[in-house]
PDB file of C-alpha atoms and ligand atoms in Angstrom:
ATOM      1  CA  MET A   1     -20.406   2.920  -2.393  1.00  0.00           C
ATOM      2  CA  LEU A   2     -17.683   1.365  -0.263  1.00  0.00           C
ATOM      3  CA  ALA A   3     -16.021   4.730   0.351  1.00  0.00           C
ATOM      4  CA  ARG A   4     -19.349   6.233   1.389  1.00  0.00           C
ATOM      5  CA  ASP A   5     -20.072   3.273   3.621  1.00  0.00           C
ATOM      6  CA  ILE A   6     -16.776   3.535   5.489  1.00  0.00           C
ATOM      7  CA  ALA A   7     -16.246   7.303   5.530  1.00  0.00           C
ATOM      8  CA  GLY A   8     -19.445   8.976   4.359  1.00  0.00           C
ATOM      9  CA  SER A   9     -20.256  10.414   7.762  1.00  0.00           C
ATOM     10  CA  MET A  10     -16.788  11.899   8.351  1.00  0.00           C
ATOM     11  CA  PRO A  11     -16.833  15.690   8.426  1.00  0.00           C
ATOM     12  CA  THR A  12     -14.990  17.397   5.573  1.00  0.00           C
ATOM     13  CA  GLY A  13     -13.329  20.704   6.268  1.00  0.00           C
ATOM     14  CA  PRO A  14     -10.986  23.028   4.436  1.00  0.00           C
ATOM     15  CA  ALA A  15      -7.996  21.272   2.853  1.00  0.00           C
ATOM     16  CA  SER A  16      -5.579  20.428   5.669  1.00  0.00           C
ATOM     17  CA  PRO A  17      -1.934  19.368   5.202  1.00  0.00           C
ATOM     18  CA  MET A  18      -3.085  15.778   5.846  1.00  0.00           C
ATOM     19  CA  SER A  19      -5.808  15.885   3.201  1.00  0.00           C
ATOM     20  CA  ARG A  20      -3.341  17.410   0.710  1.00  0.00           C
ATOM     21  CA  TYR A  21      -0.850  14.660   1.573  1.00  0.00           C
ATOM     22  CA  LEU A  22      -3.529  11.979   1.048  1.00  0.00           C
ATOM     23  CA  ALA A  23      -4.617  13.504  -2.270  1.00  0.00           C
ATOM     24  CA  ALA A  24      -0.998  13.455  -3.506  1.00  0.00           C
ATOM     25  CA  ARG A  25      -0.538   9.882  -2.249  1.00  0.00           C
ATOM     26  CA  THR A  26      -3.728   8.685  -3.946  1.00  0.00           C
ATOM     27  CA  ALA A  27      -2.717  10.334  -7.231  1.00  0.00           C
ATOM     28  CA  PHE A  28       0.750   8.720  -7.054  1.00  0.00           C
ATOM     29  CA  PHE A  29      -0.591   5.182  -6.521  1.00  0.00           C
ATOM     30  CA  ASP A  30      -3.325   5.692  -9.124  1.00  0.00           C
ATOM     31  CA  ARG A  31      -0.663   6.716 -11.660  1.00  0.00           C
ATOM     32  CA  VAL A  32       1.483   3.674 -10.880  1.00  0.00           C
ATOM     33  CA  VAL A  33      -1.502   1.327 -11.270  1.00  0.00           C
ATOM     34  CA  VAL A  34      -2.717   2.922 -14.505  1.00  0.00           C
ATOM     35  CA  ARG A  35       0.782   2.775 -16.016  1.00  0.00           C
ATOM     36  CA  TRP A  36       1.078  -0.890 -15.031  1.00  0.00           C
ATOM     37  CA  LEU A  37      -2.266  -1.769 -16.608  1.00  0.00           C
ATOM     38  CA  ASP A  38      -1.531   0.297 -19.738  1.00  0.00           C
ATOM     39  CA  ARG A  39       1.695  -1.703 -20.185  1.00  0.00           C
ATOM     40  CA  GLY A  40      -0.271  -4.966 -20.061  1.00  0.00           C
ATOM     41  CA  GLY A  41       0.527  -5.973 -16.459  1.00  0.00           C
ATOM     42  CA  ALA A  42      -1.769  -8.819 -15.490  1.00  0.00           C
ATOM     43  CA  GLN A  43      -1.233  -9.205 -11.712  1.00  0.00           C
ATOM     44  CA  VAL A  44      -1.701  -6.597  -8.999  1.00  0.00           C
ATOM     45  CA  VAL A  45      -1.318  -7.293  -5.283  1.00  0.00           C
ATOM     46  CA  VAL A  46      -2.698  -4.695  -2.868  1.00  0.00           C
ATOM     47  CA  VAL A  47      -0.747  -5.152   0.369  1.00  0.00           C
ATOM     48  CA  GLY A  48      -2.534  -4.007   3.530  1.00  0.00           C
ATOM     49  CA  ALA A  49      -5.472  -3.171   1.267  1.00  0.00           C
ATOM     50  CA  GLY A  50      -7.811  -1.748   3.885  1.00  0.00           C
ATOM     51  CA  TYR A  51     -10.766  -0.134   2.107  1.00  0.00           C
ATOM     52  CA  ASP A  52      -8.766   0.571  -1.073  1.00  0.00           C
ATOM     53  CA  GLY A  53     -11.199   0.377  -4.002  1.00  0.00           C
ATOM     54  CA  ARG A  54      -8.650   0.154  -6.842  1.00  0.00           C
ATOM     55  CA  ALA A  55      -9.329  -3.535  -7.505  1.00  0.00           C
ATOM     56  CA  LEU A  56     -12.900  -2.448  -8.258  1.00  0.00           C
ATOM     57  CA  ARG A  57     -12.204   0.926  -9.888  1.00  0.00           C
ATOM     58  CA  TYR A  58      -9.506  -0.429 -12.220  1.00  0.00           C
ATOM     59  CA  ALA A  59     -10.928  -3.907 -12.850  1.00  0.00           C
ATOM     60  CA  LYS A  60      -9.943  -4.980 -16.358  1.00  0.00           C
ATOM     61  CA  PRO A  61     -10.438  -8.260 -18.251  1.00  0.00           C
ATOM     62  CA  GLY A  62      -7.401 -10.527 -17.919  1.00  0.00           C
ATOM     63  CA  VAL A  63      -6.047  -8.802 -14.800  1.00  0.00           C
ATOM     64  CA  SER A  64      -5.939 -10.713 -11.502  1.00  0.00           C
ATOM     65  CA  TRP A  65      -6.112  -8.661  -8.326  1.00  0.00           C
ATOM     66  CA  TYR A  66      -5.089  -9.921  -4.879  1.00  0.00           C
ATOM     67  CA  GLU A  67      -5.836  -8.095  -1.653  1.00  0.00           C
ATOM     68  CA  VAL A  68      -3.685  -9.128   1.301  1.00  0.00           C
ATOM     69  CA  ASP A  69      -4.709  -7.726   4.652  1.00  0.00           C
ATOM     70  CA  HIS A  70      -5.049  -8.328   8.355  1.00  0.00           C
ATOM     71  CA  PRO A  71      -7.872 -10.843   8.910  1.00  0.00           C
ATOM     72  CA  ALA A  72      -9.920  -8.407  11.032  1.00  0.00           C
ATOM     73  CA  THR A  73      -9.830  -5.570   8.463  1.00  0.00           C
ATOM     74  CA  GLN A  74     -10.482  -7.907   5.566  1.00  0.00           C
ATOM     75  CA  HIS A  75     -13.404  -9.545   7.357  1.00  0.00           C
ATOM     76  CA  ASP A  76     -15.021  -6.126   7.885  1.00  0.00           C
ATOM     77  CA  LYS A  77     -14.421  -5.071   4.263  1.00  0.00           C
ATOM     78  CA  LEU A  78     -15.923  -8.318   2.911  1.00  0.00           C
ATOM     79  CA  ALA A  79     -18.965  -7.905   5.160  1.00  0.00           C
ATOM     80  CA  ARG A  80     -19.490  -4.350   3.879  1.00  0.00           C
ATOM     81  CA  LEU A  81     -19.076  -5.395   0.231  1.00  0.00           C
ATOM     82  CA  ALA A  82     -21.588  -8.231   0.734  1.00  0.00           C
ATOM     83  CA  ARG A  83     -24.082  -5.902   2.439  1.00  0.00           C
ATOM     84  CA  LEU A  84     -23.687  -3.329  -0.358  1.00  0.00           C
ATOM     85  CA  GLY A  85     -24.119  -6.022  -3.020  1.00  0.00           C
ATOM     86  CA  VAL A  86     -20.741  -5.248  -4.620  1.00  0.00           C
ATOM     87  CA  ALA A  87     -19.403  -8.252  -6.537  1.00  0.00           C
ATOM     88  CA  THR A  88     -15.642  -8.855  -6.666  1.00  0.00           C
ATOM     89  CA  PRO A  89     -15.171 -11.565  -9.304  1.00  0.00           C
ATOM     90  CA  SER A  90     -11.601 -10.615 -10.230  1.00  0.00           C
ATOM     91  CA  VAL A  91     -10.285 -10.151  -6.684  1.00  0.00           C
ATOM     92  CA  CYS A  92      -8.724 -12.885  -4.499  1.00  0.00           C
ATOM     93  CA  PHE A  93      -8.718 -12.055  -0.805  1.00  0.00           C
ATOM     94  CA  VAL A  94      -5.762 -13.342   1.231  1.00  0.00           C
ATOM     95  CA  ALA A  95      -5.891 -12.907   5.003  1.00  0.00           C
ATOM     96  CA  ALA A  96      -2.487 -12.468   6.670  1.00  0.00           C
ATOM     97  CA  ASP A  97      -1.225 -10.866   9.845  1.00  0.00           C
ATOM     98  CA  PHE A  98       2.194  -9.564   8.813  1.00  0.00           C
ATOM     99  CA  THR A  99       3.545 -10.058  12.338  1.00  0.00           C
ATOM    100  CA  THR A 100       2.986 -13.826  12.149  1.00  0.00           C
ATOM    101  CA  ASP A 101       1.980 -14.983   8.657  1.00  0.00           C
ATOM    102  CA  ASP A 102       3.867 -15.286   5.377  1.00  0.00           C
ATOM    103  CA  PRO A 103       1.882 -13.340   2.766  1.00  0.00           C
ATOM    104  CA  GLY A 104       3.940 -14.818  -0.091  1.00  0.00           C
ATOM    105  CA  SER A 105       2.795 -18.314   0.741  1.00  0.00           C
ATOM    106  CA  GLY A 106      -0.816 -17.127   1.148  1.00  0.00           C
ATOM    107  CA  LEU A 107      -0.623 -15.538  -2.301  1.00  0.00           C
ATOM    108  CA  GLY A 108       0.679 -18.786  -3.814  1.00  0.00           C
ATOM    109  CA  LYS A 109      -2.219 -20.745  -2.311  1.00  0.00           C
ATOM    110  CA  ALA A 110      -4.649 -18.161  -3.759  1.00  0.00           C
ATOM    111  CA  GLY A 111      -3.313 -18.724  -7.300  1.00  0.00           C
ATOM    112  CA  HIS A 112      -0.789 -15.886  -7.635  1.00  0.00           C
ATOM    113  CA  ASP A 113       1.906 -16.716 -10.227  1.00  0.00           C
ATOM    114  CA  ALA A 114       5.333 -16.028  -8.723  1.00  0.00           C
ATOM    115  CA  ASP A 115       7.026 -16.413 -12.111  1.00  0.00           C
ATOM    116  CA  ALA A 116       5.020 -13.648 -13.773  1.00  0.00           C
ATOM    117  CA  PRO A 117       5.521  -9.914 -13.174  1.00  0.00           C
ATOM    118  CA  THR A 118       3.425  -8.412 -10.391  1.00  0.00           C
ATOM    119  CA  LEU A 119       2.747  -4.871  -9.291  1.00  0.00           C
ATOM    120  CA  PHE A 120       2.664  -4.782  -5.482  1.00  0.00           C
ATOM    121  CA  ILE A 121       1.188  -1.651  -3.946  1.00  0.00           C
ATOM    122  CA  CYS A 122       1.769  -0.995  -0.277  1.00  0.00           C
ATOM    123  CA  GLU A 123       0.112   2.338   0.528  1.00  0.00           C
ATOM    124  CA  GLY A 124      -0.159   3.740   4.029  1.00  0.00           C
ATOM    125  CA  VAL A 125       0.914   0.479   5.654  1.00  0.00           C
ATOM    126  CA  ALA A 126       4.651   0.642   6.456  1.00  0.00           C
ATOM    127  CA  VAL A 127       4.211   3.207   9.226  1.00  0.00           C
ATOM    128  CA  TYR A 128       1.986   0.773  11.154  1.00  0.00           C
ATOM    129  CA  LEU A 129       4.617  -1.990  11.170  1.00  0.00           C
ATOM    130  CA  GLU A 130       7.778  -2.393  13.253  1.00  0.00           C
ATOM    131  CA  GLU A 131      10.862  -2.165  11.032  1.00  0.00           C
ATOM    132  CA  ALA A 132      11.598  -5.885  11.483  1.00  0.00           C
ATOM    133  CA  VAL A 133       8.033  -6.793  10.444  1.00  0.00           C
ATOM    134  CA  LEU A 134       8.243  -4.499   7.407  1.00  0.00           C
ATOM    135  CA  GLU A 135      11.531  -6.117   6.388  1.00  0.00           C
ATOM    136  CA  THR A 136      10.050  -9.633   6.669  1.00  0.00           C
ATOM    137  CA  LEU A 137       6.961  -8.536   4.715  1.00  0.00           C
ATOM    138  CA  LEU A 138       9.004  -7.010   1.883  1.00  0.00           C
ATOM    139  CA  ALA A 139      11.286 -10.080   1.749  1.00  0.00           C
ATOM    140  CA  SER A 140       8.225 -12.320   1.505  1.00  0.00           C
ATOM    141  CA  LEU A 141       6.833 -10.227  -1.377  1.00  0.00           C
ATOM    142  CA  ARG A 142      10.248 -10.328  -3.061  1.00  0.00           C
ATOM    143  CA  SER A 143      10.197 -14.136  -2.860  1.00  0.00           C
ATOM    144  CA  VAL A 144       7.098 -14.192  -5.102  1.00  0.00           C
ATOM    145  CA  ALA A 145       8.065 -11.278  -7.374  1.00  0.00           C
ATOM    146  CA  GLY A 146       8.818 -12.538 -10.889  1.00  0.00           C
ATOM    147  CA  ALA A 147      11.178 -10.655 -13.204  1.00  0.00           C
ATOM    148  CA  GLY A 148       9.728  -7.284 -14.181  1.00  0.00           C
ATOM    149  CA  SER A 149       7.790  -6.850 -10.934  1.00  0.00           C
ATOM    150  CA  GLN A 150       7.488  -3.528  -9.132  1.00  0.00           C
ATOM    151  CA  LEU A 151       6.699  -2.524  -5.580  1.00  0.00           C
ATOM    152  CA  ALA A 152       5.139   0.901  -5.008  1.00  0.00           C
ATOM    153  CA  ILE A 153       5.335   1.860  -1.344  1.00  0.00           C
ATOM    154  CA  SER A 154       4.748   4.858   0.878  1.00  0.00           C
ATOM    155  CA  VAL A 155       6.932   5.208   3.942  1.00  0.00           C
ATOM    156  CA  SER A 156       6.939   7.700   6.763  1.00  0.00           C
ATOM    157  CA  VAL A 157      10.191   9.592   6.410  1.00  0.00           C
ATOM    158  CA  ASN A 158      11.686  11.675   9.199  1.00  0.00           C
ATOM    159  CA  ALA A 159      10.390  15.230   9.451  1.00  0.00           C
ATOM    160  CA  ARG A 160      12.526  18.120   8.254  1.00  0.00           C
ATOM    161  CA  SER A 161      10.827  21.014  10.034  1.00  0.00           C
ATOM    162  CA  ALA A 162       9.339  21.798  13.435  1.00  0.00           C
ATOM    163  CA  GLN A 163       5.948  22.253  11.753  1.00  0.00           C
ATOM    164  CA  THR A 164       6.094  18.774  10.211  1.00  0.00           C
ATOM    165  CA  THR A 165       7.256  17.292  13.517  1.00  0.00           C
ATOM    166  CA  ALA A 166       4.218  18.825  15.260  1.00  0.00           C
ATOM    167  CA  ARG A 167       1.868  17.481  12.565  1.00  0.00           C
ATOM    168  CA  ARG A 168       3.460  14.023  12.826  1.00  0.00           C
ATOM    169  CA  SER A 169       2.952  14.057  16.549  1.00  0.00           C
ATOM    170  CA  ALA A 170      -0.748  14.962  16.117  1.00  0.00           C
ATOM    171  CA  PHE A 171      -1.087  12.183  13.508  1.00  0.00           C
ATOM    172  CA  ARG A 172       0.506   9.643  15.859  1.00  0.00           C
ATOM    173  CA  SER A 173      -1.879  10.609  18.669  1.00  0.00           C
ATOM    174  CA  ALA A 174      -4.906  10.391  16.350  1.00  0.00           C
ATOM    175  CA  VAL A 175      -4.070   6.955  14.891  1.00  0.00           C
ATOM    176  CA  ALA A 176      -3.125   5.584  18.310  1.00  0.00           C
ATOM    177  CA  ALA A 177      -6.506   6.743  19.635  1.00  0.00           C
ATOM    178  CA  ALA A 178      -8.156   4.956  16.685  1.00  0.00           C
ATOM    179  CA  GLY A 179      -6.428   1.714  17.718  1.00  0.00           C
ATOM    180  CA  GLU A 180      -3.798   1.579  14.948  1.00  0.00           C
ATOM    181  CA  PRO A 181      -0.606   3.088  16.412  1.00  0.00           C
ATOM    182  CA  ALA A 182       2.281   4.179  14.188  1.00  0.00           C
ATOM    183  CA  ARG A 183       5.250   1.888  14.770  1.00  0.00           C
ATOM    184  CA  SER A 184       8.045   3.099  12.482  1.00  0.00           C
ATOM    185  CA  THR A 185       9.518   6.227  10.945  1.00  0.00           C
ATOM    186  CA  LEU A 186      12.424   5.703   8.583  1.00  0.00           C
ATOM    187  CA  THR A 187      15.205   7.972   7.441  1.00  0.00           C
ATOM    188  CA  ALA A 188      16.136   7.910   3.757  1.00  0.00           C
ATOM    189  CA  GLY A 189      19.216   5.894   4.764  1.00  0.00           C
ATOM    190  CA  THR A 190      17.466   3.289   6.931  1.00  0.00           C
ATOM    191  CA  ALA A 191      14.726   2.864   4.323  1.00  0.00           C
ATOM    192  CA  THR A 192      17.232   2.165   1.535  1.00  0.00           C
ATOM    193  CA  THR A 193      19.104  -0.332   3.725  1.00  0.00           C
ATOM    194  CA  LEU A 194      15.888  -2.073   4.764  1.00  0.00           C
ATOM    195  CA  PHE A 195      14.747  -2.334   1.126  1.00  0.00           C
ATOM    196  CA  ALA A 196      18.146  -3.721   0.085  1.00  0.00           C
ATOM    197  CA  ILE A 197      18.110  -6.374   2.835  1.00  0.00           C
ATOM    198  CA  ALA A 198      14.624  -7.402   1.708  1.00  0.00           C
ATOM    199  CA  GLY A 199      15.838  -7.697  -1.924  1.00  0.00           C
ATOM    200  CA  TRP A 200      14.440  -4.489  -3.412  1.00  0.00           C
ATOM    201  CA  GLY A 201      16.198  -1.500  -4.992  1.00  0.00           C
ATOM    202  CA  LEU A 202      14.986   1.908  -6.095  1.00  0.00           C
ATOM    203  CA  SER A 203      13.549   2.004  -9.582  1.00  0.00           C
ATOM    204  CA  PRO A 204      15.664   4.326 -11.788  1.00  0.00           C
ATOM    205  CA  PRO A 205      14.045   7.753 -12.328  1.00  0.00           C
ATOM    206  CA  ALA A 206      14.034   6.938 -16.055  1.00  0.00           C
ATOM    207  CA  ALA A 207      11.220   4.476 -15.291  1.00  0.00           C
ATOM    208  CA  GLY A 208       9.092   7.601 -15.039  1.00  0.00           C
ATOM    209  CA  HIS A 209       7.354   6.996 -11.758  1.00  0.00           C
ATOM    210  CA  GLY A 210       7.977  10.412 -10.440  1.00  0.00           C
ATOM    211  CA  GLY A 211      10.890  12.376  -9.323  1.00  0.00           C
ATOM    212  CA  GLN A 212      12.170  14.135  -6.337  1.00  0.00           C
ATOM    213  CA  ARG A 213       8.857  15.474  -5.108  1.00  0.00           C
ATOM    214  CA  GLU A 214       7.376  12.030  -4.643  1.00  0.00           C
ATOM    215  CA  SER A 215      10.444  10.434  -3.111  1.00  0.00           C
ATOM    216  CA  ASN A 216      10.641  13.400  -0.716  1.00  0.00           C
ATOM    217  CA  ALA A 217       7.067  12.656   0.283  1.00  0.00           C
ATOM    218  CA  GLY A 218       8.009   9.013   0.840  1.00  0.00           C
ATOM    219  CA  PHE A 219       6.285   7.587  -2.258  1.00  0.00           C
ATOM    220  CA  LEU A 220       8.621   5.164  -4.007  1.00  0.00           C
ATOM    221  CA  VAL A 221       8.731   2.559  -6.756  1.00  0.00           C
ATOM    222  CA  LEU A 222      11.121  -0.353  -6.142  1.00  0.00           C
ATOM    223  CA  GLU A 223      12.244  -3.247  -8.304  1.00  0.00           C
ATOM    224  CA  PRO A 224      13.683  -6.654  -7.448  1.00  0.00           C
ATOM    225  CA  ALA A 225      17.400  -6.064  -6.791  1.00  0.00           C
TER     226      ALA A 225
HETATM  227  C1  SAM B 301      -4.193   3.049   7.093  1.00  0.00           C
HETATM  228  S1  SAM B 301      -4.688   1.507   6.446  1.00  0.00           S
HETATM  229  C2  SAM B 301      -4.201   1.701   4.727  1.00  0.00           C
HETATM  230  C3  SAM B 301      -5.147   0.975   3.843  1.00  0.00           C
HETATM  231  C4  SAM B 301      -4.965   1.201   2.334  1.00  0.00           C
HETATM  232  N1  SAM B 301      -3.707   0.641   1.862  1.00  0.00           N
HETATM  233  C5  SAM B 301      -5.086   2.646   1.987  1.00  0.00           C
HETATM  234  O1  SAM B 301      -4.073   3.300   1.698  1.00  0.00           O
HETATM  235  O2  SAM B 301      -6.194   3.158   2.019  1.00  0.00           O
HETATM  236  C6  SAM B 301      -3.472   0.388   7.087  1.00  0.00           C
HETATM  237  C7  SAM B 301      -3.681  -1.048   6.646  1.00  0.00           C
HETATM  238  O3  SAM B 301      -2.596  -1.839   7.170  1.00  0.00           O
HETATM  239  C8  SAM B 301      -3.132  -3.055   7.629  1.00  0.00           C
HETATM  240  N2  SAM B 301      -2.259  -3.614   8.669  1.00  0.00           N
HETATM  241  C9  SAM B 301      -1.756  -2.969   9.761  1.00  0.00           C
HETATM  242  N3  SAM B 301      -1.063  -3.847  10.512  1.00  0.00           N
HETATM  243  C10 SAM B 301      -1.129  -5.053   9.871  1.00  0.00           C
HETATM  244  C11 SAM B 301      -0.633  -6.351  10.153  1.00  0.00           C
HETATM  245  N4  SAM B 301       0.090  -6.609  11.258  1.00  0.00           N
HETATM  246  N5  SAM B 301      -0.913  -7.354   9.297  1.00  0.00           N
HETATM  247  C12 SAM B 301      -1.642  -7.123   8.172  1.00  0.00           C
HETATM  248  N6  SAM B 301      -2.139  -5.910   7.852  1.00  0.00           N
HETATM  249  C13 SAM B 301      -1.902  -4.896   8.696  1.00  0.00           C
HETATM  250  C14 SAM B 301      -4.494  -2.702   8.180  1.00  0.00           C
HETATM  251  O4  SAM B 301      -5.322  -3.857   8.251  1.00  0.00           O
HETATM  252  C15 SAM B 301      -4.977  -1.670   7.162  1.00  0.00           C
HETATM  253  O5  SAM B 301      -5.656  -2.276   6.096  1.00  0.00           O
END
């Protein structure tokens, strides 16, 4: 219902590179969440949640969900959920502007347990933040990440072909026109350094979160370093 409410009137055309990218990204984050829940993980934080419906789709007894988002986006989502009559009993909503607020402290006030393992998912958000803001955000999440936590994140990595560069440029124009300009594109090297400064390291491939294909697409699972 929420997806229809926010995007139901958008035209759907033949599968474009962007829709294929989004399908792969959705499948990656779905897999990470399902694995976490199957292993008994009891806390999930959706960072920059937007209209993500996973806290509703994957609601499970004993699991606490937290959605942290910009106050304006979260206000609109809550208004839509209320209008649609969708109850969210297992979701805590934490409003935070990552350019000024500390999401870790907001999570603590909302009841998040910093000593217990948490899965943080940060999908489609990094590109909209300046590198310095992203670093502060990830450091704040690290400060409330108990042992055994994971951070699944998608980042915009630098393009390898002229075709991808052209598509990126079209994407940047489209999101800027929609009022949410892209603010960062990382190289594999700058991303790894930024993660390390913020206290996160790449999860070993043995953890089974996906191999080369996903990291090439900029979908990563990190662990507290
Ligand atoms: C493209 S949406 C992605 C939403 C969702 N994670 C998904 O993949 O569908 C980007 C999200 O980043 C959030 N965001 C962008 N800048 C932000 C900021 N400065 N502080 C907090 N959230 C921000 C927006 O509110 C929005 O929810």
